[in-house]
Amino acid sequence: MKHQTYAGYMQQTYGFSGEGELSDFMTRHNGDLYLGGEINLTELARSHGAPLEVVYTPQITAQVQRMQGWAAQARARAEYSGAFLYAYATKANFAAEAVQTALVAGAHYETSAAADVVIAHSLWRQGILPADRLIFCNGSKEPNYLEAIRNLRLEGCERIVPVLDDLDELRLLSDTPAPLMFGVRERAAGNRDGTHPGNDRFGLSSDEIDQAAAQIAASRHQLVLYHAMIGSQVENEAHFLATLRDSVEHYCRLRRQVPTLRYFNFGGGIPTSAYSLNFGFDYERFLTKLMATIRDICAAYNVPMPDLIGEFGRYTVASHSVYLLEIGATKAGAPDQPDWYLVNGSLMVSLPDSILVHGQEFVILPLSDWNRPVKPVRLAGRRTCDSDDVYPRPDQAPLMLPDTGAGLIVAVCGIGAYQQMISGRGGAHHCLNPEPARIIVRERAGRLVVDYTPQQDQATIMRLLGYQPQHMATPLRFSPTAERPQLPRLRERPRLMRAR
Ligand SMILES: *Cc1c(COP(=O)(O)O)cnc(C)c1O
């Protein structure tokens, strides 16, 4: 036990033999770590150094297609006559490569803000957001959000569905001179069991829903959708189903009054496998049970089964990108405390949810040295002198990593959802920590295409903050390996991709 290797620890803790699938998006072959079964992260670290962001959009396609496959199975098993619609909740990652990949995979679009509708509008104009896709607009809507919805509708997009968060929104949209399809969001679903207090502010009470239904019935518009979101990363299947049950009953009661109602939308909450190697949510079983529940309740109320919609944020994008960070130095921990591994980046910038979401975990895997002894450590951002720049957090168990120390490169998984949106892309960050170089691998016409963006430079950061970089003394070099733009070399490297 004393000299257990990292490989031995992985075997003992996760039953992982050292080769093959670590999770549904991380694999290991011949000692190298792969993202999405294709991208050799060990090789990328060798050729490009760290820190490095690696984005692999075919993983998004795989996520959408898997869910559609499970839903098809579930529909057959549950003899569910409604359709299943997959929507991408773009707030999880607004990057063009993420949104466009989800759309190509067939996703509908869920917006959370005015600016989001403006993006959807431009994608719709270009045909990238095809005319047959629905656009669900959630959240509390400021005047510019309502204006953006109205503009898109008046330009001819009939499939936009504002989901009412407040009766004022209905009042302000009612005079739109074209028929609109409306949704109502159920307020009670957000915090029915008291465990999701932040969700309690969204949506309408039962009374307000009745009022909205009556007002819409008396207008040129239609009420088509019932929205009931219970939370995010909901891994407890029984809780998920039990909480939605009441909402399905509300749907059915409303459906008896409102014949145009045809969509039941459970919002987000479908968990991602990206945060834990012990993840065990059975998506197909969940959908089968949910569809069977809806089928039975609809039968009891004698209403047709609705088309079922999910708005998948984390699930769609959490697993498609990783950060590679290098341990630049180590420092002994306080007595009886694990040692510090100081990484060439910032944890609070890379993983803001580690600070924002209590108990949030990320999977962090070493790219090499699996045969070295394992030891408990904590990571700290060497490029910040902020005492909060640590992971795991003080109240969490330490991380187990090889005892290599300086030079070890780790893959931080599951960062594709929310992390970069919260920290921002392209800004000046905490302690002037530059954004790492980014490699985006996309699939085009059956081939993988690679784009490389070099690490953010000092002049850019200075300019963003109002300095005049032309007066800078010496250009700073943060990470010699990561500064060499090696895109041409990468293109020539067949070793990057594993043969299928
Ligand atoms: C954030 C959000 C989602 C996505 O939630 P995930 O848990 O990331 O899937 C879906 N719908 C609405 C209305 C949201 O606010």
Coordinates of C-alpha atoms and ligand atoms in Angstrom, one line a residue, residues 89 91-92 110-112 138-139 185 199 202 227 229 231-234 265-271 310-316 417-418, ligand 1:
A89 CA -28.9 25.1 -24.0
K91 CA -25.4 29.2 -22.2
A92 CA -23.3 26.2 -21.3
E110 CA -32.5 27.2 -26.2
T111 CA -31.6 30.8 -25.4
S112 CA -31.0 32.5 -22.1
N138 CA -36.0 31.2 -21.4
G139 CA -35.1 33.4 -18.5
R185 CA -42.5 28.0 -17.2
N199 CA -34.3 28.0 -9.3
F202 CA -38.0 31.4 -12.5
H227 CA -41.7 24.1 -19.1
M229 CA -37.0 22.5 -15.0
G231 CA -32.2 21.7 -11.4
S232 CA -28.8 21.0 -13.0
Q233 CA -26.6 17.9 -12.9
V234 CA -29.4 15.9 -11.3
N265 CA -40.1 20.5 -21.7
F266 CA -38.2 19.3 -18.7
G267 CA -35.4 21.9 -19.3
G268 CA -31.9 21.1 -18.1
G269 CA -30.7 18.8 -15.4
I270 CA -29.6 15.8 -17.4
P271 CA -26.2 15.1 -15.8
G310 CA -34.9 18.3 -23.0
E311 CA -32.6 21.3 -23.0
F312 CA -29.1 19.8 -22.7
G313 CA -26.4 22.2 -21.5
R314 CA -23.7 20.4 -19.5
Y315 CA -24.6 17.1 -21.0
T316 CA -23.9 18.4 -24.5
A417 CA -19.6 23.5 -20.0
Y418 CA -19.8 26.9 -18.2
Ligands
LIG1 C1 -29.1 26.4 -17.8 C2 -30.4 25.9 -18.4 C3 -30.4 24.7 -19.1 C4 -29.2 23.8 -19.1 O1 -29.0 23.2 -17.9 P1 -27.9 22.0 -17.8 O2 -28.1 21.5 -16.4 O3 -26.6 22.6 -18.0 O4 -28.3 21.0 -18.8 C5 -31.6 24.3 -19.7 N1 -32.7 25.1 -19.6 C6 -32.7 26.2 -18.9 C7 -34.0 27.0 -18.9 C8 -31.6 26.7 -18.3 O5 -31.6 27.8 -17.6

